[in-house]
PDB file of C-alpha atoms in Angstrom:
ATOM      1  CA  UNK A   1     110.295 129.586  96.616  1.00 56.00           C
ATOM      2  CA  UNK A   2     113.842 129.284  95.314  1.00 64.00           C
ATOM      3  CA  UNK A   3     116.025 132.248  95.850  1.00 73.00           C
ATOM      4  CA  UNK A   4     117.053 134.231  92.708  1.00 79.00           C
ATOM      5  CA  UNK A   5     119.665 136.669  91.740  1.00 78.00           C
ATOM      6  CA  UNK A   6     117.175 139.473  92.073  1.00 84.00           C
ATOM      7  CA  UNK A   7     116.635 138.844  95.753  1.00 83.00           C
ATOM      8  CA  UNK A   8     119.678 140.898  96.428  1.00 84.00           C
ATOM      9  CA  UNK A   9     117.802 144.005  95.167  1.00 87.00           C
ATOM     10  CA  UNK A  10     114.500 145.980  95.654  1.00 86.00           C
ATOM     11  CA  UNK A  11     111.671 144.513  93.668  1.00 87.00           C
ATOM     12  CA  UNK A  12     111.653 147.504  91.314  1.00 90.00           C
ATOM     13  CA  UNK A  13     115.011 146.365  89.883  1.00 91.00           C
ATOM     14  CA  UNK A  14     113.651 142.995  88.821  1.00 90.00           C
ATOM     15  CA  UNK A  15     110.433 144.637  87.300  1.00 90.00           C
ATOM     16  CA  UNK A  16     112.375 147.343  85.482  1.00 92.00           C
ATOM     17  CA  UNK A  17     114.695 144.515  83.924  1.00 94.00           C
ATOM     18  CA  UNK A  18     111.837 142.259  82.787  1.00 94.00           C
ATOM     19  CA  UNK A  19     109.921 145.259  81.582  1.00 93.00           C
ATOM     20  CA  UNK A  20     112.753 146.508  79.377  1.00 94.00           C
ATOM     21  CA  UNK A  21     113.424 142.973  78.313  1.00 94.00           C
ATOM     22  CA  UNK A  22     109.898 142.444  76.932  1.00 94.00           C
ATOM     23  CA  UNK A  23     109.918 145.688  75.255  1.00 94.00           C
ATOM     24  CA  UNK A  24     113.292 144.976  73.509  1.00 94.00           C
ATOM     25  CA  UNK A  25     112.159 141.516  72.660  1.00 93.00           C
ATOM     26  CA  UNK A  26     108.953 142.530  71.097  1.00 92.00           C
ATOM     27  CA  UNK A  27     110.389 145.562  69.171  1.00 92.00           C
ATOM     28  CA  UNK A  28     113.863 144.209  68.035  1.00 90.00           C
ATOM     29  CA  UNK A  29     112.478 142.090  65.094  1.00 90.00           C
ATOM     30  CA  UNK A  30     115.921 140.756  63.926  1.00 91.00           C
ATOM     31  CA  UNK A  31     116.996 137.182  64.009  1.00 92.00           C
ATOM     32  CA  UNK A  32     120.262 137.514  66.185  1.00 93.00           C
ATOM     33  CA  UNK A  33     118.309 139.569  68.771  1.00 94.00           C
ATOM     34  CA  UNK A  34     115.515 137.306  68.743  1.00 94.00           C
ATOM     35  CA  UNK A  35     117.803 134.256  69.100  1.00 94.00           C
ATOM     36  CA  UNK A  36     119.819 135.948  72.073  1.00 95.00           C
ATOM     37  CA  UNK A  37     116.292 136.840  73.803  1.00 94.00           C
ATOM     38  CA  UNK A  38     115.090 133.114  73.561  1.00 94.00           C
ATOM     39  CA  UNK A  39     118.503 131.624  74.457  1.00 94.00           C
ATOM     40  CA  UNK A  40     118.944 133.852  77.595  1.00 94.00           C
ATOM     41  CA  UNK A  41     115.247 133.399  78.662  1.00 94.00           C
ATOM     42  CA  UNK A  42     115.524 129.527  78.492  1.00 93.00           C
ATOM     43  CA  UNK A  43     118.803 129.606  80.153  1.00 93.00           C
ATOM     44  CA  UNK A  44     117.753 131.638  83.077  1.00 93.00           C
ATOM     45  CA  UNK A  45     114.531 129.583  83.152  1.00 91.00           C
ATOM     46  CA  UNK A  46     116.660 126.429  83.559  1.00 91.00           C
ATOM     47  CA  UNK A  47     118.449 128.250  86.435  1.00 90.00           C
ATOM     48  CA  UNK A  48     115.046 129.043  88.137  1.00 88.00           C
ATOM     49  CA  UNK A  49     112.935 125.847  87.348  1.00 87.00           C
ATOM     50  CA  UNK A  50     115.655 123.301  86.155  1.00 86.00           C
ATOM     51  CA  UNK A  51     116.691 122.057  82.851  1.00 87.00           C
ATOM     52  CA  UNK A  52     114.126 119.328  82.812  1.00 87.00           C
ATOM     53  CA  UNK A  53     111.155 121.631  83.449  1.00 84.00           C
ATOM     54  CA  UNK A  54     112.455 124.125  80.977  1.00 86.00           C
ATOM     55  CA  UNK A  55     113.074 121.332  78.470  1.00 85.00           C
ATOM     56  CA  UNK A  56     109.459 120.183  78.849  1.00 84.00           C
ATOM     57  CA  UNK A  57     108.351 123.695  77.722  1.00 83.00           C
ATOM     58  CA  UNK A  58     110.095 123.366  74.565  1.00 83.00           C
ATOM     59  CA  UNK A  59     107.687 120.407  73.658  1.00 83.00           C
ATOM     60  CA  UNK A  60     104.959 122.907  72.744  1.00 83.00           C
ATOM     61  CA  UNK A  61     107.071 126.070  72.193  1.00 85.00           C
ATOM     62  CA  UNK A  62     108.955 124.506  69.265  1.00 86.00           C
ATOM     63  CA  UNK A  63     105.812 123.400  67.594  1.00 87.00           C
ATOM     64  CA  UNK A  64     104.369 126.973  68.188  1.00 86.00           C
ATOM     65  CA  UNK A  65     107.385 128.504  66.313  1.00 88.00           C
ATOM     66  CA  UNK A  66     106.820 126.019  63.484  1.00 88.00           C
ATOM     67  CA  UNK A  67     103.057 126.608  63.166  1.00 89.00           C
ATOM     68  CA  UNK A  68     103.709 130.407  63.038  1.00 88.00           C
ATOM     69  CA  UNK A  69     106.572 130.065  60.499  1.00 88.00           C
ATOM     70  CA  UNK A  70     104.293 127.866  58.239  1.00 88.00           C
ATOM     71  CA  UNK A  71     101.142 130.087  58.713  1.00 88.00           C
ATOM     72  CA  UNK A  72     102.730 133.405  57.699  1.00 85.00           C
ATOM     73  CA  UNK A  73     103.311 132.593  54.003  1.00 85.00           C
ATOM     74  CA  UNK A  74      99.608 131.863  53.766  1.00 83.00           C
ATOM     75  CA  UNK A  75      98.944 135.596  54.612  1.00 82.00           C
ATOM     76  CA  UNK A  76     102.043 137.290  53.231  1.00 78.00           C
ATOM     77  CA  UNK A  77     103.224 136.282  49.677  1.00 76.00           C
ATOM     78  CA  UNK A  78     106.380 138.495  49.776  1.00 79.00           C
ATOM     79  CA  UNK A  79     109.945 137.662  48.802  1.00 78.00           C
ATOM     80  CA  UNK A  80     112.279 137.031  46.008  1.00 80.00           C
ATOM     81  CA  UNK A  81     113.351 133.385  46.751  1.00 81.00           C
ATOM     82  CA  UNK A  82     110.516 131.150  45.481  1.00 82.00           C
ATOM     83  CA  UNK A  83     110.575 127.748  47.216  1.00 80.00           C
ATOM     84  CA  UNK A  84     107.510 126.001  45.557  1.00 83.00           C
ATOM     85  CA  UNK A  85     103.956 126.666  44.331  1.00 84.00           C
ATOM     86  CA  UNK A  86     100.663 125.260  45.173  1.00 80.00           C
ATOM     87  CA  UNK A  87      98.543 126.314  42.143  1.00 78.00           C
ATOM     88  CA  UNK A  88      98.843 130.028  41.537  1.00 78.00           C
ATOM     89  CA  UNK A  89     100.081 130.578  45.241  1.00 81.00           C
ATOM     90  CA  UNK A  90     103.837 131.017  45.514  1.00 82.00           C
ATOM     91  CA  UNK A  91     105.744 130.449  48.766  1.00 85.00           C
ATOM     92  CA  UNK A  92     108.920 132.403  49.334  1.00 84.00           C
ATOM     93  CA  UNK A  93     111.770 131.743  51.674  1.00 86.00           C
ATOM     94  CA  UNK A  94     111.705 135.345  53.251  1.00 87.00           C
ATOM     95  CA  UNK A  95     108.083 134.707  54.356  1.00 89.00           C
ATOM     96  CA  UNK A  96     108.970 131.568  56.176  1.00 90.00           C
ATOM     97  CA  UNK A  97     111.969 133.267  57.799  1.00 89.00           C
ATOM     98  CA  UNK A  98     109.797 136.217  58.975  1.00 90.00           C
ATOM     99  CA  UNK A  99     107.312 133.701  60.372  1.00 90.00           C
ATOM    100  CA  UNK A 100     109.921 131.966  62.161  1.00 91.00           C
ATOM    101  CA  UNK A 101     111.236 135.060  63.650  1.00 92.00           C
ATOM    102  CA  UNK A 102     107.539 136.027  64.822  1.00 92.00           C
ATOM    103  CA  UNK A 103     107.307 132.492  66.328  1.00 92.00           C
ATOM    104  CA  UNK A 104     110.709 132.852  68.229  1.00 93.00           C
ATOM    105  CA  UNK A 105     109.634 136.219  69.515  1.00 94.00           C
ATOM    106  CA  UNK A 106     106.334 134.734  70.806  1.00 92.00           C
ATOM    107  CA  UNK A 107     108.177 131.944  72.540  1.00 92.00           C
ATOM    108  CA  UNK A 108     110.643 134.296  74.073  1.00 93.00           C
ATOM    109  CA  UNK A 109     107.977 136.634  75.437  1.00 92.00           C
ATOM    110  CA  UNK A 110     106.247 133.625  76.969  1.00 90.00           C
ATOM    111  CA  UNK A 111     109.507 132.438  78.539  1.00 91.00           C
ATOM    112  CA  UNK A 112     110.184 135.971  79.820  1.00 92.00           C
ATOM    113  CA  UNK A 113     106.635 136.151  81.447  1.00 89.00           C
ATOM    114  CA  UNK A 114     107.290 132.704  83.020  1.00 88.00           C
ATOM    115  CA  UNK A 115     110.654 133.881  84.470  1.00 90.00           C
ATOM    116  CA  UNK A 116     109.208 137.155  85.862  1.00 89.00           C
ATOM    117  CA  UNK A 117     106.372 135.155  87.469  1.00 84.00           C
ATOM    118  CA  UNK A 118     109.149 132.947  89.060  1.00 86.00           C
ATOM    119  CA  UNK A 119     111.028 136.083  90.301  1.00 88.00           C
ATOM    120  CA  UNK A 120     108.190 138.379  91.307  1.00 84.00           C
ATOM    121  CA  UNK A 121     106.162 136.683  93.675  1.00 79.00           C
ATOM    122  CA  UNK A 122     102.811 137.986  95.266  1.00 72.00           C
ATOM    123  CA  UNK A 123     104.675 139.827  98.052  1.00 73.00           C
ATOM    124  CA  UNK A 124     106.953 141.648  95.680  1.00 79.00           C
ATOM    125  CA  UNK A 125     104.075 142.596  93.302  1.00 73.00           C
ATOM    126  CA  UNK A 126     101.962 143.793  96.178  1.00 72.00           C
ATOM    127  CA  UNK A 127     105.118 145.724  97.631  1.00 72.00           C
ATOM    128  CA  UNK A 128     105.312 147.378  94.262  1.00 75.00           C
ATOM    129  CA  UNK A 129     101.763 148.220  93.391  1.00 69.00           C
ATOM    130  CA  UNK A 130      99.981 147.829  96.678  1.00 62.00           C
ATOM    131  CA  UNK A 131     100.318 151.448  97.776  1.00 60.00           C
ATOM    132  CA  UNK A 132      99.546 152.878  94.338  1.00 59.00           C
ATOM    133  CA  UNK A 133      97.090 150.532  92.814  1.00 61.00           C
ATOM    134  CA  UNK A 134      96.201 147.897  95.355  1.00 62.00           C
ATOM    135  CA  UNK A 135      93.521 146.226  93.209  1.00 65.00           C
ATOM    136  CA  UNK A 136      95.737 146.085  90.046  1.00 65.00           C
ATOM    137  CA  UNK A 137      98.678 144.619  92.181  1.00 62.00           C
ATOM    138  CA  UNK A 138      96.257 141.915  93.635  1.00 67.00           C
ATOM    139  CA  UNK A 139      95.225 141.190  90.247  1.00 71.00           C
ATOM    140  CA  UNK A 140      98.692 140.866  88.883  1.00 68.00           C
ATOM    141  CA  UNK A 141      99.772 138.619  91.797  1.00 67.00           C
ATOM    142  CA  UNK A 142      96.726 136.405  91.523  1.00 72.00           C
ATOM    143  CA  UNK A 143      97.052 136.102  87.817  1.00 72.00           C
ATOM    144  CA  UNK A 144     100.767 135.206  87.999  1.00 68.00           C
ATOM    145  CA  UNK A 145     100.017 132.225  90.136  1.00 71.00           C
ATOM    146  CA  UNK A 146      96.874 131.348  88.350  1.00 75.00           C
ATOM    147  CA  UNK A 147      98.446 129.254  85.408  1.00 71.00           C
ATOM    148  CA  UNK A 148     100.914 127.359  87.540  1.00 75.00           C
ATOM    149  CA  UNK A 149      98.132 126.514  90.012  1.00 79.00           C
ATOM    150  CA  UNK A 150      96.089 125.241  87.086  1.00 79.00           C
ATOM    151  CA  UNK A 151      98.659 123.074  85.891  1.00 78.00           C
ATOM    152  CA  UNK A 152      99.473 121.524  89.321  1.00 82.00           C
ATOM    153  CA  UNK A 153      95.781 120.948  90.025  1.00 83.00           C
ATOM    154  CA  UNK A 154      95.254 119.436  86.536  1.00 82.00           C
ATOM    155  CA  UNK A 155      98.127 117.046  87.069  1.00 83.00           C
ATOM    156  CA  UNK A 156      96.789 116.091  90.446  1.00 85.00           C
ATOM    157  CA  UNK A 157      93.457 115.301  89.145  1.00 84.00           C
ATOM    158  CA  UNK A 158      94.879 113.201  86.374  1.00 82.00           C
ATOM    159  CA  UNK A 159      97.004 111.325  88.859  1.00 83.00           C
ATOM    160  CA  UNK A 160      94.026 110.600  91.104  1.00 84.00           C
ATOM    161  CA  UNK A 161      91.955 109.448  88.223  1.00 79.00           C
ATOM    162  CA  UNK A 162      94.742 106.988  87.091  1.00 79.00           C
ATOM    163  CA  UNK A 163      95.188 105.750  90.697  1.00 80.00           C
ATOM    164  CA  UNK A 164      91.445 105.206  91.547  1.00 76.00           C
ATOM    165  CA  UNK A 165      90.654 102.206  89.488  1.00 67.00           C
ATOM    166  CA  UNK A 166      87.327 101.736  91.156  1.00 62.00           C
ATOM    167  CA  UNK A 167      86.058 104.891  89.522  1.00 56.00           C
ATOM    168  CA  UNK A 168      86.264 103.502  86.067  1.00 59.00           C
ATOM    169  CA  UNK A 169      85.001 100.310  84.326  1.00 57.00           C
ATOM    170  CA  UNK A 170      87.069  97.244  84.302  1.00 53.00           C
ATOM    171  CA  UNK A 171      87.445  97.563  80.507  1.00 55.00           C
ATOM    172  CA  UNK A 172      88.274 101.279  79.590  1.00 53.00           C
ATOM    173  CA  UNK A 173      87.241 101.811  76.025  1.00 57.00           C
ATOM    174  CA  UNK A 174      89.868 103.186  73.767  1.00 58.00           C
ATOM    175  CA  UNK A 175      89.702 105.741  71.098  1.00 70.00           C
ATOM    176  CA  UNK A 176      89.443 109.538  70.525  1.00 74.00           C
ATOM    177  CA  UNK A 177      85.985 109.856  72.074  1.00 78.00           C
ATOM    178  CA  UNK A 178      86.890 108.210  75.287  1.00 75.00           C
ATOM    179  CA  UNK A 179      89.959 110.496  75.702  1.00 75.00           C
ATOM    180  CA  UNK A 180      87.836 113.465  74.818  1.00 79.00           C
ATOM    181  CA  UNK A 181      85.395 112.418  77.693  1.00 80.00           C
ATOM    182  CA  UNK A 182      88.261 112.099  80.036  1.00 77.00           C
ATOM    183  CA  UNK A 183      89.578 115.583  79.231  1.00 79.00           C
ATOM    184  CA  UNK A 184      86.004 117.089  79.600  1.00 84.00           C
ATOM    185  CA  UNK A 185      85.571 115.190  82.817  1.00 83.00           C
ATOM    186  CA  UNK A 186      89.036 116.585  84.381  1.00 83.00           C
ATOM    187  CA  UNK A 187      88.230 120.065  82.908  1.00 84.00           C
ATOM    188  CA  UNK A 188      84.955 120.086  84.820  1.00 86.00           C
ATOM    189  CA  UNK A 189      86.483 119.004  87.902  1.00 85.00           C
ATOM    190  CA  UNK A 190      89.259 121.665  87.621  1.00 84.00           C
ATOM    191  CA  UNK A 191      86.745 124.257  87.010  1.00 85.00           C
ATOM    192  CA  UNK A 192      84.605 123.377  90.007  1.00 86.00           C
ATOM    193  CA  UNK A 193      87.695 123.314  92.155  1.00 83.00           C
ATOM    194  CA  UNK A 194      88.813 126.587  91.047  1.00 82.00           C
ATOM    195  CA  UNK A 195      85.283 128.351  91.614  1.00 84.00           C
ATOM    196  CA  UNK A 196      85.206 126.891  95.096  1.00 83.00           C
ATOM    197  CA  UNK A 197      88.697 128.210  95.700  1.00 81.00           C
ATOM    198  CA  UNK A 198      87.721 131.614  94.424  1.00 79.00           C
ATOM    199  CA  UNK A 199      84.683 131.885  96.789  1.00 82.00           C
ATOM    200  CA  UNK A 200      86.988 130.840  99.730  1.00 82.00           C
ATOM    201  CA  UNK A 201      89.525 133.370  98.738  1.00 77.00           C
ATOM    202  CA  UNK A 202      86.905 136.120  98.537  1.00 76.00           C
ATOM    203  CA  UNK A 203      85.625 135.070 101.948  1.00 79.00           C
ATOM    204  CA  UNK A 204      89.093 135.127 103.402  1.00 79.00           C
ATOM    205  CA  UNK A 205      89.819 138.534 101.931  1.00 72.00           C
ATOM    206  CA  UNK A 206      86.518 139.919 103.413  1.00 74.00           C
ATOM    207  CA  UNK A 207      87.333 138.502 106.786  1.00 76.00           C
ATOM    208  CA  UNK A 208      90.776 140.186 106.681  1.00 68.00           C
ATOM    209  CA  UNK A 209      89.356 143.624 105.972  1.00 69.00           C
ATOM    210  CA  UNK A 210      90.322 143.952 102.320  1.00 65.00           C
ATOM    211  CA  UNK A 211      89.308 147.348 101.072  1.00 62.00           C
ATOM    212  CA  UNK A 212      88.680 148.662 104.644  1.00 59.00           C
ATOM    213  CA  UNK A 213      91.704 151.095 104.618  1.00 59.00           C
ATOM    214  CA  UNK A 214      93.127 153.155 101.762  1.00 59.00           C
ATOM    215  CA  UNK A 215      96.699 151.907 101.931  1.00 60.00           C
ATOM    216  CA  UNK A 216      97.396 148.269 102.427  1.00 59.00           C
ATOM    217  CA  UNK A 217     100.640 146.821 104.287  1.00 60.00           C
ATOM    218  CA  UNK A 218     102.683 143.973 103.114  1.00 59.00           C
ATOM    219  CA  UNK A 219     104.070 141.059 104.763  1.00 59.00           C
ATOM    220  CA  UNK A 220     107.667 141.615 103.629  1.00 65.00           C
ATOM    221  CA  UNK A 221     109.262 144.981 103.836  1.00 73.00           C
ATOM    222  CA  UNK A 222     111.420 146.213 101.043  1.00 76.00           C
ATOM    223  CA  UNK A 223     113.654 149.377 101.495  1.00 81.00           C
ATOM    224  CA  UNK A 224     115.201 151.206  98.445  1.00 84.00           C
ATOM    225  CA  UNK A 225     118.803 151.614  98.974  1.00 88.00           C
ATOM    226  CA  UNK A 226     121.560 153.206  97.350  1.00 91.00           C
ATOM    227  CA  UNK A 227     122.695 149.776  96.143  1.00 89.00           C
ATOM    228  CA  UNK A 228     119.419 149.578  94.408  1.00 89.00           C
ATOM    229  CA  UNK A 229     119.710 152.930  92.855  1.00 92.00           C
ATOM    230  CA  UNK A 230     123.166 152.095  91.587  1.00 93.00           C
ATOM    231  CA  UNK A 231     121.827 148.813  90.073  1.00 91.00           C
ATOM    232  CA  UNK A 232     119.014 150.864  88.366  1.00 92.00           C
ATOM    233  CA  UNK A 233     121.425 153.443  87.034  1.00 94.00           C
ATOM    234  CA  UNK A 234     123.848 150.890  85.627  1.00 93.00           C
ATOM    235  CA  UNK A 235     121.070 148.678  84.258  1.00 92.00           C
ATOM    236  CA  UNK A 236     119.377 151.569  82.752  1.00 93.00           C
ATOM    237  CA  UNK A 237     122.556 152.784  80.974  1.00 94.00           C
ATOM    238  CA  UNK A 238     123.217 149.315  79.586  1.00 94.00           C
ATOM    239  CA  UNK A 239     119.496 149.209  78.439  1.00 94.00           C
ATOM    240  CA  UNK A 240     119.927 152.442  76.544  1.00 95.00           C
ATOM    241  CA  UNK A 241     122.955 151.200  74.912  1.00 95.00           C
ATOM    242  CA  UNK A 242     121.380 148.024  73.987  1.00 94.00           C
ATOM    243  CA  UNK A 243     118.252 149.777  72.664  1.00 94.00           C
ATOM    244  CA  UNK A 244     120.401 152.044  70.503  1.00 94.00           C
ATOM    245  CA  UNK A 245     122.262 149.179  69.059  1.00 93.00           C
ATOM    246  CA  UNK A 246     119.123 147.252  68.592  1.00 92.00           C
ATOM    247  CA  UNK A 247     117.493 150.239  66.630  1.00 93.00           C
ATOM    248  CA  UNK A 248     120.627 150.526  64.438  1.00 91.00           C
ATOM    249  CA  UNK A 249     120.696 146.906  63.786  1.00 90.00           C
ATOM    250  CA  UNK A 250     116.973 146.568  62.940  1.00 89.00           C
ATOM    251  CA  UNK A 251     117.174 149.670  60.629  1.00 88.00           C
ATOM    252  CA  UNK A 252     120.052 147.937  58.590  1.00 89.00           C
ATOM    253  CA  UNK A 253     118.466 144.487  58.495  1.00 89.00           C
ATOM    254  CA  UNK A 254     115.746 143.673  56.024  1.00 87.00           C
ATOM    255  CA  UNK A 255     113.440 140.667  55.286  1.00 86.00           C
ATOM    256  CA  UNK A 256     112.119 141.784  52.030  1.00 86.00           C
ATOM    257  CA  UNK A 257     112.743 141.523  49.139  1.00 82.00           C
ATOM    258  CA  UNK A 258     115.932 139.608  50.180  1.00 82.00           C
ATOM    259  CA  UNK A 259     117.279 138.833  53.534  1.00 84.00           C
ATOM    260  CA  UNK A 260     120.247 140.832  54.377  1.00 82.00           C
ATOM    261  CA  UNK A 261     121.869 143.613  56.262  1.00 81.00           C
ATOM    262  CA  UNK A 262     123.288 142.010  59.430  1.00 83.00           C
ATOM    263  CA  UNK A 263     125.136 144.301  61.735  1.00 84.00           C
ATOM    264  CA  UNK A 264     128.753 143.701  62.949  1.00 87.00           C
ATOM    265  CA  UNK A 265     129.155 141.289  65.618  1.00 86.00           C
ATOM    266  CA  UNK A 266     130.205 143.821  68.336  1.00 89.00           C
ATOM    267  CA  UNK A 267     126.917 145.738  67.848  1.00 88.00           C
ATOM    268  CA  UNK A 268     125.205 142.843  69.596  1.00 92.00           C
ATOM    269  CA  UNK A 269     127.404 142.807  72.720  1.00 94.00           C
ATOM    270  CA  UNK A 270     125.315 145.271  74.752  1.00 93.00           C
ATOM    271  CA  UNK A 271     121.982 143.347  74.195  1.00 94.00           C
ATOM    272  CA  UNK A 272     123.935 140.042  75.068  1.00 94.00           C
ATOM    273  CA  UNK A 273     125.333 141.604  78.267  1.00 95.00           C
ATOM    274  CA  UNK A 274     121.915 142.995  79.319  1.00 95.00           C
ATOM    275  CA  UNK A 275     120.063 139.815  78.591  1.00 94.00           C
ATOM    276  CA  UNK A 276     122.559 137.583  80.520  1.00 93.00           C
ATOM    277  CA  UNK A 277     122.608 140.015  83.508  1.00 92.00           C
ATOM    278  CA  UNK A 278     120.529 137.515  85.623  1.00 91.00           C
ATOM    279  CA  UNK A 279     122.750 134.617  84.635  1.00 92.00           C
ATOM    280  CA  UNK A 280     125.950 136.705  85.468  1.00 90.00           C
ATOM    281  CA  UNK A 281     124.657 137.688  88.898  1.00 89.00           C
ATOM    282  CA  UNK A 282     123.697 134.037  89.611  1.00 88.00           C
ATOM    283  CA  UNK A 283     127.243 132.892  88.576  1.00 87.00           C
ATOM    284  CA  UNK A 284     128.841 135.690  90.838  1.00 85.00           C
ATOM    285  CA  UNK A 285     126.791 134.698  93.759  1.00 81.00           C
ATOM    286  CA  UNK A 286     127.373 130.885  93.217  1.00 81.00           C
ATOM    287  CA  UNK A 287     131.061 131.451  93.204  1.00 80.00           C
ATOM    288  CA  UNK A 288     131.023 133.743  96.049  1.00 79.00           C
ATOM    289  CA  UNK A 289     129.406 131.142  98.378  1.00 76.00           C
ATOM    290  CA  UNK A 290     131.390 128.282  97.067  1.00 75.00           C
ATOM    291  CA  UNK A 291     134.692 130.341  97.723  1.00 62.00           C
TER     292      UNK A 291
END
């Protein structure tokens, strides 16, 4: 796995950072804060996985934002700037903007979860929760790798199907029905592969004595140092400052009946600094190693 900026610290530092970012992202319902959350999450995702992989994720994230933005006016006919009418139903600009902000928030949360899964591998999750809640720690670590594993295996099945010309007729029928059959066939293979893997995993865990002792050990040992305590203290102070500024900005901003009430530009600085902490640490380490 690629080294990250959080490898310098104890896993509790990375866990605390992503937990605070997720809470702030889901509670700060304000356009500027949401834009900062999405931009910082995508930028750090590009550092972790590459710009091409992060760009491919936008292929479904941008339509998701558009769908939520278009769906919100169907449930909330509020606002003062009427755009158009369909029969007796009026559609307002404020409803579209609120829906777009909800879509951006959802995309930001998904990007943050993806980054957290990249940073907090199974060893770090087990180091955090293995002693207190070993079953929860194991479930979190297995769930974090489940979706990427499904994607890799699905792509592998599709590649094999395309390469194995003997497994399909000479003339492949075109159309939606044939495409649907192909998707169902690949899904069936993927489910069978996953169930077989789960049985092998259960057998391996039983053979290794899972549940035989009260406290499990971990492969990698992480020691909480003064450096980690200082990082937690500084990050916590910056998070409190960002949360206070976000609360004040969200209290001042309004979507209805008209959009308005943006806070001064300097009130966003604490949140920008907190959201860009991983990028700053990565840049510092990059410059340090190149010097």
